Amino acid sequence: VGNEVKVGLLGAGTVGGALLELLKDRESEINQAAGCQIVVKKILVKDPQKKRLIGADSITFDSAEVVSDPEIDIVVELMGGLEPSKELVIKALSNKKPVITANKALIATYAEELFTMADNNGVDLYYEASVGGAIPLIRILRESLAGERINKIIGIVNGTTNYILSEMSSKDLSFEEALNIARQLGYAEADPSNDLDGLDAAAKAAIMASIAFNTNVSLKDVYVETMRNITAADISFADQHGFSIKLLAIVEKLDEPEELSIRVYPSMISKNHPLASVNGAFNAIFIHGSASGDLMLYGLGAGGNPTASAVIGDLIDATHNLISGHKKRSLKRSPLRIKDISELCSRYYLAMDVDDKPGVLADVASLFGKCGVSILSMEQIGIGPAARLVFITHLANEEAMKKTLKGLSQLKSVIKLGNLIRITDAEN
Amino acid sequence: VGNEVKVGLLGAGTVGGALLELLKDRESEINQAAGCQIVVKKILVKDPQKKRLIGADSITFDSAEVVSDPEIDIVVELMGGLEPSKELVIKALSNKKPVITANKALIATYAEELFTMADNNGVDLYYEASVGGAIPLIRILRESLAGERINKIIGIVNGTTNYILSEMSSKDLSFEEALNIARQLGYAEADPSNDLDGLDAAAKAAIMASIAFNTNVSLKDVYVETMRNITAADISFADQHGFSIKLLAIVEKLDEPEELSIRVYPSMISKNHPLASVNGAFNAIFIHGSASGDLMLYGLGAGGNPTASAVIGDLIDATHNLISGHKKRSLKRSPLRIKDISELCSRYYLAMDVDDKPGVLADVASLFGKCGVSILSMEQIGIGPAARLVFITHLANEEAMKKTLKGLSQLKSVIKLGNLIRITDAEN
C-alpha cells in the first residue's frame, strides 16, 4: 500500500461531491487521522458534464477502472440504487478491495450476500452513512455495544416524514400542506413515496436489526405502514393527551422463543420520551441495552455534508486497517425467526365518526369488549348529526384489534373509521 | 496470547462488581464479539471480605500480581482516585499491558504522561467509561469523527447536578431540598462537593477537549464555577422565559488565533435546544462538527452496569487488537493555547435586590451602559420596600460584566447582587 491509499469513487452526486470537497478542504487532518495520504484516483460518473466540474484526469465512464484496476485500494460507492451498484460492489469485494457505501437499499436488500463476500475476501464493508446520516450508529452497534444485550431499538430514521409530522404538529397543518413545504425546502423528493410509505425507514430498520443482533434481516422481513393517512385531527388529539406522532422504526429482540420483531409505522409516543422532541429533519435512534440502559443518538440523517462526514469516518477506518494489516472482526450472523405483526401487543388509538344517537357508544363499546379489547379511555369530539369518538385501548393483541376494526366497519352507526395508531410505550 | 485473554482487575467496587457479573452473565456473547475467551485471572481488592464474595482463587492483595505478572494480558483499572491508580496504570503500561480505565480524575490529571507511556509501549489505553458512563463518546470522537472539524462540544456530564437541577425545576424545590432527595436516592455522595462545585464535570471537559482536538488539556486548564448558588427563583425565571438551567461543560475551538476555551458553569439554555430536555440523572453530549452538523449522544452517565457496559466495549476492542496484532492509531497531540475566561463573550442573566425607589433603575441601567454592557430586557419582580430586578444582557464581554458587577456592588440602592448566569446560545 505504501504511503498513499488510492480511492476509487463510484458516483459524484450530492454526497460524492460533498465528499470530494471535504477531502480537499481537510486534507491534512484526514491524512493525519488515517496515518497516510488518501487520494481519490478515479471517479465513475454518468454525466459527461462532471468532467468539467471535477477535473478531467480522474473522471471515468468505465466502472472497471474503479472496481478492477489493481491500482485502486478502496472503493467508495455513492451511486445509490440497486443496480449497477450491487454488481460493482461485488466486483470490488471480489477483487479484495474494501468497500464503503452509503447505500441503504443495497445493504438492506443484499446483506447476506455482500457480507459473506466481504468475509470470504477478508476485506471491510463499511456502511455507516446508510442509516442516520452523520449519526455514528453502525459503529456503536458494531463496536461499543458488541458485548451488550440489546433489547430494543426505536428510531426516527427518515427526515422527510419527521419534518412533515413536526410541521403538522407545530403549525397545525394538514398532511398535504406540510408535504408541500417539505417539497419547497428540498426535504421531499418529487416522488416522495419511498419516504412517506415507510420503505426508506424499513431498509434502515433491516440494517439496524442485522448489526444489532448479528443476523441477516432483509427489507421483506419488515412490517411497514404508510404515514400518509395521519390527519391534523390525529396529531391534535395526540398533542392534547401528551403524545407526539412519529414514524418509528422499531426493532426488538424477544426471548423464549428467541425472535425478532421489525416494524415501521406512524406511532404515538409519550412527550416524556426523548424521541418525542426530535423535530424537523433530525433523526434519532433510541437504544435500550440491558446493562447500558437507555441510550439515544441524535443528528442529521441526510444531506451531502453529514452523509459525507460519515463516509470519511469509514474511510479513515478502512485506510487504517489496510495499512496496518488489521484482520477483520468476524461477523458470525445467525438467522432469527421473525415475529409476525399479528402476534404484536400494543396500546391503540382509534378514531371514528359515528351517528350522534343514544345507544351508539354502547354498541361500539360492546364490540370492543366482544373482541377482547379493553378500553382505557373514550372521548367524544364535536356535536351534531355526526360525532367523532376517540378511543385509547389497554394493551391489546393485534388480531383482536383487527377483529374489532372489522366488526366496527359493519356497524350501521359507524359512519367512517379513522386511523388505528399504535402507542409506543417505553416498557413494551 | 492464544485462545484466552487473561484480564487483571484493579478494584472490585460497584463498577468492578458489575463488570464481573456481566462477564459471567454474557460470557458467550462477549467471547464471540472479542474473538476469544476473556478470563479474569486476578482481582486486586483492599477489603479481605471480598475474598468470600468473589471467590478466593482470583483475589489478591498484591498489586504486582496484576500489573507485573507476565500471565496477565490486559489490566482494567476501576479503583478510582489518583493514587495508587496512577502508579499501577503506569506499571501496567510499562509492562506492555493494554489498560482500560474508567478513572476520569486519572486521565484528566495525567493525560500527557499516560498517553505518552501507552504510545511508547505500543499498547492501548482506553477510557470510554471515564466520560458519560454508557455513552460511547470517546470512541465517536476518536474514530467516527476523526476527520471531522469539531467546533464545539456542550455536555451535561454530571448526573448528580443534573438530577438536582431537574428536581428543582420540575418540583419547585430549593437547592437544599433537591440535594436531600438526591442523597436519599443515592445520586449524591455524602460529600457531594466534587459534583456540585463542577470538578467532576471539569475533569470530563478536559478529557473531551483532549480527544476532540488532539491535544493534552488537564483539569487546571478548565474554568469552573459551582452550581450551589442557583436558586429556585433563578430556575423559575429561566423557565418562564423559555430556558432551562443546566450545569454545562463547554469545550470550544476557536480559529485565528487557534485556541481552546474550556469551561464548566451553570448556564441557561433555550428549551428549544435538545440539551434542555435532558433531565434526571441522564447525561448528554452535544457536538457540533462543521460537516456533520449537530450531533447529540444521550444516556446514563453513572452507575455500575452502564459504566461496566462501556468497559466491556473497550475490553472487546483491546482484546481484539491484542489477538490480531493490530497496530495502535498514533495519537499525535499538539498543545493549544487556552483562552482565558476573561476573553469570553456571552449573554448574561443577572438578578439583584434593590430599594424600590424612583431613580434606582436609572442608576443601575446607566452603570451597565458605562461599563459597555447593553441590556436586552429588564423585569421587576415583586413590590414593597425591596424589589428584585432581573436583567438579560445582549452579547457582552466577561471583563465588562465583571466591571458592571463591581460597580453595582458599590451602588447604595443595590441591596444584594444575585447570580450572574451565562446564557448558552446555539450560535456562540
mmCIF file of N, CA and C in Angstrom, chain A residues 22 25-26 29-30 32-33 128 134-136 139-140 143-149 214 274 277 282 286 290-300 305-306 309 312-313 316-317 320-321 323-324 326-330 332, chain B residues 22 25-26 29-30 32-33 128 134-136 139-140 143-149 214 274 277 282 286 290-300 305-306 309 312-313 316-317 320-321 323-324 326-330 332:
data_model
loop_
_atom_site.group_PDB
_atom_site.id
_atom_site.type_symbol
_atom_site.label_atom_id
_atom_site.label_comp_id
_atom_site.label_asym_id
_atom_site.label_seq_id
_atom_site.Cartn_x
_atom_site.Cartn_y
_atom_site.Cartn_z
ATOM 1 N N LEU A 22 -14.815 17.870 0.956
ATOM 2 C CA LEU A 22 -14.282 17.694 2.306
ATOM 3 C C LEU A 22 -12.876 17.120 2.280
ATOM 4 N N ASP A 25 -10.679 19.978 1.374
ATOM 5 C CA ASP A 25 -10.705 21.023 2.390
ATOM 6 C C ASP A 25 -9.936 20.642 3.658
ATOM 7 N N ARG A 26 -9.977 19.374 4.017
ATOM 8 C CA ARG A 26 -9.396 18.920 5.290
ATOM 9 C C ARG A 26 -8.291 17.938 5.102
ATOM 10 N N GLU A 29 -5.891 17.164 8.173
ATOM 11 C CA GLU A 29 -6.486 16.464 9.327
ATOM 12 C C GLU A 29 -6.808 15.018 8.989
ATOM 13 N N ILE A 30 -7.409 14.828 7.807
ATOM 14 C CA ILE A 30 -7.856 13.484 7.445
ATOM 15 C C ILE A 30 -6.657 12.559 7.248
ATOM 16 N N GLN A 32 -3.763 12.876 8.608
ATOM 17 C CA GLN A 32 -3.166 12.619 9.924
ATOM 18 C C GLN A 32 -3.949 11.532 10.647
ATOM 19 N N ALA A 33 -5.278 11.639 10.589
ATOM 20 C CA ALA A 33 -6.111 10.643 11.276
ATOM 21 C C ALA A 33 -5.963 9.268 10.637
ATOM 22 N N GLU A 128 -21.601 3.043 7.437
ATOM 23 C CA GLU A 128 -22.084 3.961 8.474
ATOM 24 C C GLU A 128 -23.127 4.940 7.948
ATOM 25 N N ALA A 134 -25.093 11.415 9.528
ATOM 26 C CA ALA A 134 -23.878 11.667 10.305
ATOM 27 C C ALA A 134 -23.864 10.939 11.650
ATOM 28 N N ILE A 135 -24.973 10.362 12.060
ATOM 29 C CA ILE A 135 -25.038 9.704 13.375
ATOM 30 C C ILE A 135 -24.225 8.411 13.338
ATOM 31 N N PRO A 136 -23.257 8.261 14.235
ATOM 32 C CA PRO A 136 -22.367 7.089 14.158
ATOM 33 C C PRO A 136 -22.985 5.831 14.744
ATOM 34 N N ARG A 139 -21.221 2.058 13.918
ATOM 35 C CA ARG A 139 -20.012 1.785 14.687
ATOM 36 C C ARG A 139 -20.351 1.464 16.143
ATOM 37 N N ILE A 140 -21.302 2.199 16.698
ATOM 38 C CA ILE A 140 -21.662 1.983 18.092
ATOM 39 C C ILE A 140 -22.263 0.596 18.284
ATOM 40 N N GLU A 143 -19.287 -1.964 17.583
ATOM 41 C CA GLU A 143 -18.124 -1.984 18.460
ATOM 42 C C GLU A 143 -18.466 -1.676 19.921
ATOM 43 N N SER A 144 -18.967 -0.479 20.198
ATOM 44 C CA SER A 144 -19.189 -0.098 21.597
ATOM 45 C C SER A 144 -20.140 -1.069 22.288
ATOM 46 N N LEU A 145 -21.173 -1.492 21.575
ATOM 47 C CA LEU A 145 -22.192 -2.330 22.192
ATOM 48 C C LEU A 145 -22.055 -3.799 21.790
ATOM 49 N N ALA A 146 -20.851 -4.170 21.321
ATOM 50 C CA ALA A 146 -20.650 -5.543 20.851
ATOM 51 C C ALA A 146 -20.955 -6.564 21.948
ATOM 52 N N GLY A 147 -20.703 -6.221 23.203
ATOM 53 C CA GLY A 147 -20.944 -7.159 24.290
ATOM 54 C C GLY A 147 -22.234 -6.871 25.038
ATOM 55 N N GLU A 148 -23.003 -5.933 24.532
ATOM 56 C CA GLU A 148 -24.235 -5.505 25.203
ATOM 57 C C GLU A 148 -25.403 -6.376 24.760
ATOM 58 N N ARG A 149 -26.325 -6.640 25.678
ATOM 59 C CA ARG A 149 -27.544 -7.344 25.277
ATOM 60 C C ARG A 149 -28.597 -6.307 24.931
ATOM 61 N N ASN A 214 -26.676 -9.477 15.102
ATOM 62 C CA ASN A 214 -25.837 -10.417 14.362
ATOM 63 C C ASN A 214 -26.642 -11.383 13.522
ATOM 64 N N PRO A 274 -37.525 10.831 25.112
ATOM 65 C CA PRO A 274 -36.621 11.738 24.393
ATOM 66 C C PRO A 274 -36.843 11.759 22.879
ATOM 67 N N SER A 277 -39.291 14.716 21.252
ATOM 68 C CA SER A 277 -38.892 16.088 20.946
ATOM 69 C C SER A 277 -37.845 16.172 19.840
ATOM 70 N N PHE A 282 -34.314 16.219 11.696
ATOM 71 C CA PHE A 282 -33.373 15.435 12.503
ATOM 72 C C PHE A 282 -33.806 13.983 12.620
ATOM 73 N N PHE A 286 -32.957 5.501 19.457
ATOM 74 C CA PHE A 286 -33.023 5.196 20.874
ATOM 75 C C PHE A 286 -32.737 3.710 21.026
ATOM 76 N N SER A 290 -29.426 -4.011 28.069
ATOM 77 C CA SER A 290 -29.792 -4.433 29.419
ATOM 78 C C SER A 290 -28.793 -3.917 30.460
ATOM 79 N N ALA A 291 -27.548 -3.718 30.130
ATOM 80 C CA ALA A 291 -26.609 -3.125 31.090
ATOM 81 C C ALA A 291 -26.455 -1.622 30.854
ATOM 82 N N SER A 292 -26.393 -1.211 29.601
ATOM 83 C CA SER A 292 -26.168 0.213 29.309
ATOM 84 C C SER A 292 -27.368 1.057 29.692
ATOM 85 N N GLY A 293 -28.561 0.457 29.707
ATOM 86 C CA GLY A 293 -29.777 1.237 29.919
ATOM 87 C C GLY A 293 -30.137 1.994 28.653
ATOM 88 N N ASP A 294 -30.846 3.097 28.813
ATOM 89 C CA ASP A 294 -31.298 3.884 27.660
ATOM 90 C C ASP A 294 -30.164 4.703 27.065
ATOM 91 N N LEU A 295 -30.014 4.606 25.758
ATOM 92 C CA LEU A 295 -29.061 5.441 25.022
ATOM 93 C C LEU A 295 -29.819 6.106 23.883
ATOM 94 N N MET A 296 -29.456 7.321 23.532
ATOM 95 C CA MET A 296 -30.038 7.902 22.323
ATOM 96 C C MET A 296 -28.982 8.663 21.534
ATOM 97 N N LEU A 297 -29.036 8.513 20.221
ATOM 98 C CA LEU A 297 -28.135 9.226 19.326
ATOM 99 C C LEU A 297 -28.971 10.110 18.423
ATOM 100 N N TYR A 298 -28.537 11.326 18.247
ATOM 101 C CA TYR A 298 -29.342 12.332 17.574
ATOM 102 C C TYR A 298 -28.486 13.084 16.565
ATOM 103 N N GLY A 299 -29.011 13.345 15.398
ATOM 104 C CA GLY A 299 -28.230 14.118 14.434
ATOM 105 C C GLY A 299 -28.932 14.244 13.091
ATOM 106 N N LEU A 300 -28.188 14.761 12.123
ATOM 107 C CA LEU A 300 -28.755 14.964 10.792
ATOM 108 C C LEU A 300 -28.698 13.666 10.002
ATOM 109 N N ASN A 305 -23.173 16.988 3.221
ATOM 110 C CA ASN A 305 -22.084 17.047 4.195
ATOM 111 C C ASN A 305 -22.219 16.041 5.330
ATOM 112 N N PRO A 306 -23.378 15.956 5.999
ATOM 113 C CA PRO A 306 -23.481 14.961 7.078
ATOM 114 C C PRO A 306 -23.221 13.535 6.585
ATOM 115 N N SER A 309 -19.587 13.128 5.900
ATOM 116 C CA SER A 309 -18.845 13.067 7.167
ATOM 117 C C SER A 309 -18.771 11.628 7.673
ATOM 118 N N ILE A 312 -16.388 9.616 5.576
ATOM 119 C CA ILE A 312 -14.982 9.884 5.913
ATOM 120 C C ILE A 312 -14.551 9.085 7.143
ATOM 121 N N GLY A 313 -15.433 8.980 8.143
ATOM 122 C CA GLY A 313 -15.114 8.151 9.315
ATOM 123 C C GLY A 313 -14.808 6.721 8.891
ATOM 124 N N ILE A 316 -11.431 6.519 6.915
ATOM 125 C CA ILE A 316 -10.255 6.549 7.801
ATOM 126 C C ILE A 316 -10.047 5.170 8.420
ATOM 127 N N ASP A 317 -11.128 4.555 8.855
ATOM 128 C CA ASP A 317 -11.061 3.201 9.408
ATOM 129 C C ASP A 317 -10.498 2.204 8.409
ATOM 130 N N HIS A 320 -6.894 2.811 7.693
ATOM 131 C CA HIS A 320 -6.076 2.403 8.821
ATOM 132 C C HIS A 320 -5.927 0.883 8.862
ATOM 133 N N ASN A 321 -7.020 0.185 8.644
ATOM 134 C CA ASN A 321 -6.965 -1.276 8.641
ATOM 135 C C ASN A 321 -6.080 -1.795 7.515
ATOM 136 N N ILE A 323 -3.535 -0.253 5.970
ATOM 137 C CA ILE A 323 -2.087 -0.042 6.121
ATOM 138 C C ILE A 323 -1.529 -0.791 7.328
ATOM 139 N N SER A 324 -2.370 -1.107 8.311
ATOM 140 C CA SER A 324 -1.835 -1.820 9.474
ATOM 141 C C SER A 324 -2.043 -3.323 9.323
ATOM 142 N N HIS A 326 -4.710 -4.940 9.567
ATOM 143 C CA HIS A 326 -5.617 -5.367 10.628
ATOM 144 C C HIS A 326 -6.554 -6.445 10.112
ATOM 145 N N LYS A 327 -6.657 -7.524 10.885
ATOM 146 C CA LYS A 327 -7.618 -8.559 10.491
ATOM 147 C C LYS A 327 -9.031 -8.099 10.845
ATOM 148 N N LYS A 328 -9.945 -8.397 9.968
ATOM 149 C CA LYS A 328 -11.348 -8.044 10.176
ATOM 150 C C LYS A 328 -11.927 -8.758 11.399
ATOM 151 N N ARG A 329 -12.831 -8.084 12.094
ATOM 152 C CA ARG A 329 -13.627 -8.781 13.103
ATOM 153 C C ARG A 329 -14.571 -9.711 12.360
ATOM 154 N N SER A 330 -14.625 -10.944 12.769
ATOM 155 C CA SER A 330 -15.544 -11.839 12.076
ATOM 156 C C SER A 330 -16.967 -11.560 12.553
ATOM 157 N N LYS A 332 -20.115 -13.326 12.733
ATOM 158 C CA LYS A 332 -20.922 -14.528 12.585
ATOM 159 C C LYS A 332 -22.387 -14.154 12.732
ATOM 160 N N LEU B 22 -21.403 -9.082 34.707
ATOM 161 C CA LEU B 22 -21.724 -9.056 33.274
ATOM 162 C C LEU B 22 -20.854 -10.041 32.497
ATOM 163 N N ASP B 25 -22.352 -13.365 33.144
ATOM 164 C CA ASP B 25 -23.712 -13.479 32.630
ATOM 165 C C ASP B 25 -23.756 -13.597 31.104
ATOM 166 N N ARG B 26 -22.813 -12.934 30.435
ATOM 167 C CA ARG B 26 -22.845 -12.862 28.964
ATOM 168 C C ARG B 26 -21.635 -13.455 28.333
ATOM 169 N N GLU B 29 -21.720 -14.284 24.442
ATOM 170 C CA GLU B 29 -21.789 -13.135 23.521
ATOM 171 C C GLU B 29 -20.471 -12.366 23.511
ATOM 172 N N ILE B 30 -19.940 -12.121 24.717
ATOM 173 C CA ILE B 30 -18.734 -11.297 24.813
ATOM 174 C C ILE B 30 -17.554 -12.011 24.164
ATOM 175 N N GLN B 32 -17.689 -14.211 21.839
ATOM 176 C CA GLN B 32 -17.895 -14.231 20.380
ATOM 177 C C GLN B 32 -17.479 -12.885 19.771
ATOM 178 N N ALA B 33 -17.875 -11.797 20.453
ATOM 179 C CA ALA B 33 -17.536 -10.465 19.945
ATOM 180 C C ALA B 33 -16.032 -10.228 19.994
ATOM 181 N N GLU B 128 -13.235 4.792 27.752
ATOM 182 C CA GLU B 128 -14.605 5.154 27.366
ATOM 183 C C GLU B 128 -15.478 5.482 28.563
ATOM 184 N N ALA B 134 -22.255 5.003 30.049
ATOM 185 C CA ALA B 134 -22.509 4.086 28.940
ATOM 186 C C ALA B 134 -22.472 4.770 27.580
ATOM 187 N N ILE B 135 -22.436 6.094 27.546
ATOM 188 C CA ILE B 135 -22.467 6.814 26.272
ATOM 189 C C ILE B 135 -21.133 6.642 25.550
ATOM 190 N N PRO B 136 -21.157 6.135 24.320
ATOM 191 C CA PRO B 136 -19.889 5.835 23.632
ATOM 192 C C PRO B 136 -19.224 7.064 23.022
ATOM 193 N N ARG B 139 -15.145 6.843 21.815
ATOM 194 C CA ARG B 139 -14.946 6.151 20.545
ATOM 195 C C ARG B 139 -15.394 7.012 19.366
ATOM 196 N N ILE B 140 -16.511 7.684 19.546
ATOM 197 C CA ILE B 140 -17.034 8.504 18.456
ATOM 198 C C ILE B 140 -16.081 9.649 18.142
ATOM 199 N N GLU B 143 -12.830 7.940 16.634
ATOM 200 C CA GLU B 143 -12.905 7.217 15.363
ATOM 201 C C GLU B 143 -13.898 7.831 14.377
ATOM 202 N N SER B 144 -15.186 7.849 14.742
ATOM 203 C CA SER B 144 -16.187 8.308 13.761
ATOM 204 C C SER B 144 -15.894 9.730 13.313
ATOM 205 N N LEU B 145 -15.477 10.583 14.247
ATOM 206 C CA LEU B 145 -15.284 11.988 13.918
ATOM 207 C C LEU B 145 -13.816 12.348 13.747
ATOM 208 N N ALA B 146 -12.980 11.327 13.500
ATOM 209 C CA ALA B 146 -11.543 11.572 13.388
ATOM 210 C C ALA B 146 -11.230 12.585 12.288
ATOM 211 N N GLY B 147 -12.006 12.594 11.220
ATOM 212 C CA GLY B 147 -11.739 13.525 10.124
ATOM 213 C C GLY B 147 -12.642 14.740 10.154
ATOM 214 N N GLU B 148 -13.423 14.863 11.208
ATOM 215 C CA GLU B 148 -14.401 15.951 11.308
ATOM 216 C C GLU B 148 -13.746 17.187 11.940
ATOM 217 N N ARG B 149 -14.168 18.366 11.502
ATOM 218 C CA ARG B 149 -13.696 19.586 12.152
ATOM 219 C C ARG B 149 -14.720 19.951 13.228
ATOM 220 N N ASN B 214 -7.153 16.613 19.704
ATOM 221 C CA ASN B 214 -5.793 16.055 19.678
ATOM 222 C C ASN B 214 -4.804 16.897 20.445
ATOM 223 N N PRO B 274 -31.798 20.659 22.241
ATOM 224 C CA PRO B 274 -32.047 19.286 22.732
ATOM 225 C C PRO B 274 -31.452 19.010 24.113
ATOM 226 N N SER B 277 -33.900 19.401 27.462
ATOM 227 C CA SER B 277 -34.847 18.408 27.967
ATOM 228 C C SER B 277 -34.163 17.142 28.463
ATOM 229 N N PHE B 282 -29.691 11.608 33.779
ATOM 230 C CA PHE B 282 -29.135 11.371 32.449
ATOM 231 C C PHE B 282 -28.038 12.373 32.090
ATOM 232 N N PHE B 286 -23.560 17.181 23.370
ATOM 233 C CA PHE B 286 -23.937 17.795 22.114
ATOM 234 C C PHE B 286 -22.656 18.203 21.399
ATOM 235 N N SER B 290 -18.269 20.662 11.652
ATOM 236 C CA SER B 290 -18.608 21.562 10.552
ATOM 237 C C SER B 290 -19.255 20.820 9.381
ATOM 238 N N ALA B 291 -18.962 19.535 9.180
ATOM 239 C CA ALA B 291 -19.667 18.790 8.133
ATOM 240 C C ALA B 291 -20.823 17.979 8.714
ATOM 241 N N SER B 292 -20.614 17.364 9.864
ATOM 242 C CA SER B 292 -21.651 16.513 10.450
ATOM 243 C C SER B 292 -22.851 17.323 10.903
ATOM 244 N N GLY B 293 -22.636 18.587 11.240
ATOM 245 C CA GLY B 293 -23.706 19.379 11.830
ATOM 246 C C GLY B 293 -23.897 18.989 13.287
ATOM 247 N N ASP B 294 -25.107 19.199 13.820
ATOM 248 C CA ASP B 294 -25.385 18.912 15.230
ATOM 249 C C ASP B 294 -25.542 17.412 15.471
ATOM 250 N N LEU B 295 -24.838 16.930 16.476
ATOM 251 C CA LEU B 295 -24.984 15.550 16.931
ATOM 252 C C LEU B 295 -25.243 15.583 18.427
ATOM 253 N N MET B 296 -26.040 14.672 18.933
ATOM 254 C CA MET B 296 -26.153 14.569 20.388
ATOM 255 C C MET B 296 -26.191 13.101 20.804
ATOM 256 N N LEU B 297 -25.498 12.803 21.898
ATOM 257 C CA LEU B 297 -25.482 11.462 22.466
ATOM 258 C C LEU B 297 -26.061 11.554 23.870
ATOM 259 N N TYR B 298 -26.925 10.633 24.201
ATOM 260 C CA TYR B 298 -27.696 10.713 25.434
ATOM 261 C C TYR B 298 -27.669 9.363 26.129
ATOM 262 N N GLY B 299 -27.523 9.349 27.440
ATOM 263 C CA GLY B 299 -27.552 8.069 28.153
ATOM 264 C C GLY B 299 -27.241 8.217 29.617
ATOM 265 N N LEU B 300 -27.066 7.073 30.271
ATOM 266 C CA LEU B 300 -26.801 7.068 31.711
ATOM 267 C C LEU B 300 -25.317 7.315 31.950
ATOM 268 N N ASN B 305 -23.779 -0.857 36.215
ATOM 269 C CA ASN B 305 -23.987 -1.521 34.929
ATOM 270 C C ASN B 305 -23.664 -0.643 33.724
ATOM 271 N N PRO B 306 -24.164 0.594 33.657
ATOM 272 C CA PRO B 306 -23.817 1.422 32.496
ATOM 273 C C PRO B 306 -22.307 1.623 32.352
ATOM 274 N N SER B 309 -20.733 -1.539 31.196
ATOM 275 C CA SER B 309 -21.045 -1.767 29.786
ATOM 276 C C SER B 309 -20.011 -1.085 28.887
ATOM 277 N N ILE B 312 -16.758 -2.940 28.990
ATOM 278 C CA ILE B 312 -16.784 -4.154 28.164
ATOM 279 C C ILE B 312 -16.536 -3.822 26.688
ATOM 280 N N GLY B 313 -17.108 -2.710 26.207
ATOM 281 C CA GLY B 313 -16.825 -2.286 24.831
ATOM 282 C C GLY B 313 -15.329 -2.101 24.615
ATOM 283 N N ILE B 316 -13.419 -5.534 24.731
ATOM 284 C CA ILE B 316 -13.537 -6.289 23.476
ATOM 285 C C ILE B 316 -12.569 -5.717 22.432
ATOM 286 N N ASP B 317 -12.502 -4.387 22.371
ATOM 287 C CA ASP B 317 -11.563 -3.731 21.465
ATOM 288 C C ASP B 317 -10.123 -4.116 21.757
ATOM 289 N N HIS B 320 -9.421 -7.679 20.948
ATOM 290 C CA HIS B 320 -9.361 -7.868 19.507
ATOM 291 C C HIS B 320 -8.031 -7.356 18.945
ATOM 292 N N ASN B 321 -7.613 -6.202 19.406
ATOM 293 C CA ASN B 321 -6.337 -5.656 18.939
ATOM 294 C C ASN B 321 -5.173 -6.551 19.332
ATOM 295 N N ILE B 323 -5.167 -9.840 19.979
ATOM 296 C CA ILE B 323 -5.046 -11.121 19.270
ATOM 297 C C ILE B 323 -4.792 -10.940 17.775
ATOM 298 N N SER B 324 -5.179 -9.773 17.245
ATOM 299 C CA SER B 324 -4.934 -9.590 15.805
ATOM 300 C C SER B 324 -3.627 -8.844 15.557
ATOM 301 N N HIS B 326 -3.009 -5.818 16.047
ATOM 302 C CA HIS B 326 -3.336 -4.538 15.425
ATOM 303 C C HIS B 326 -2.412 -3.440 15.947
ATOM 304 N N LYS B 327 -1.880 -2.672 15.009
ATOM 305 C CA LYS B 327 -1.062 -1.542 15.444
ATOM 306 C C LYS B 327 -1.958 -0.405 15.916
ATOM 307 N N LYS B 328 -1.570 0.245 16.974
ATOM 308 C CA LYS B 328 -2.317 1.366 17.522
ATOM 309 C C LYS B 328 -2.383 2.523 16.534
ATOM 310 N N ARG B 329 -3.485 3.244 16.555
ATOM 311 C CA ARG B 329 -3.525 4.513 15.835
ATOM 312 C C ARG B 329 -2.635 5.491 16.590
ATOM 313 N N SER B 330 -1.779 6.173 15.889
ATOM 314 C CA SER B 330 -0.936 7.115 16.611
ATOM 315 C C SER B 330 -1.755 8.355 16.935
ATOM 316 N N LYS B 332 -1.112 11.839 17.641
ATOM 317 C CA LYS B 332 -0.214 12.979 17.769
ATOM 318 C C LYS B 332 -0.974 14.128 18.405
#
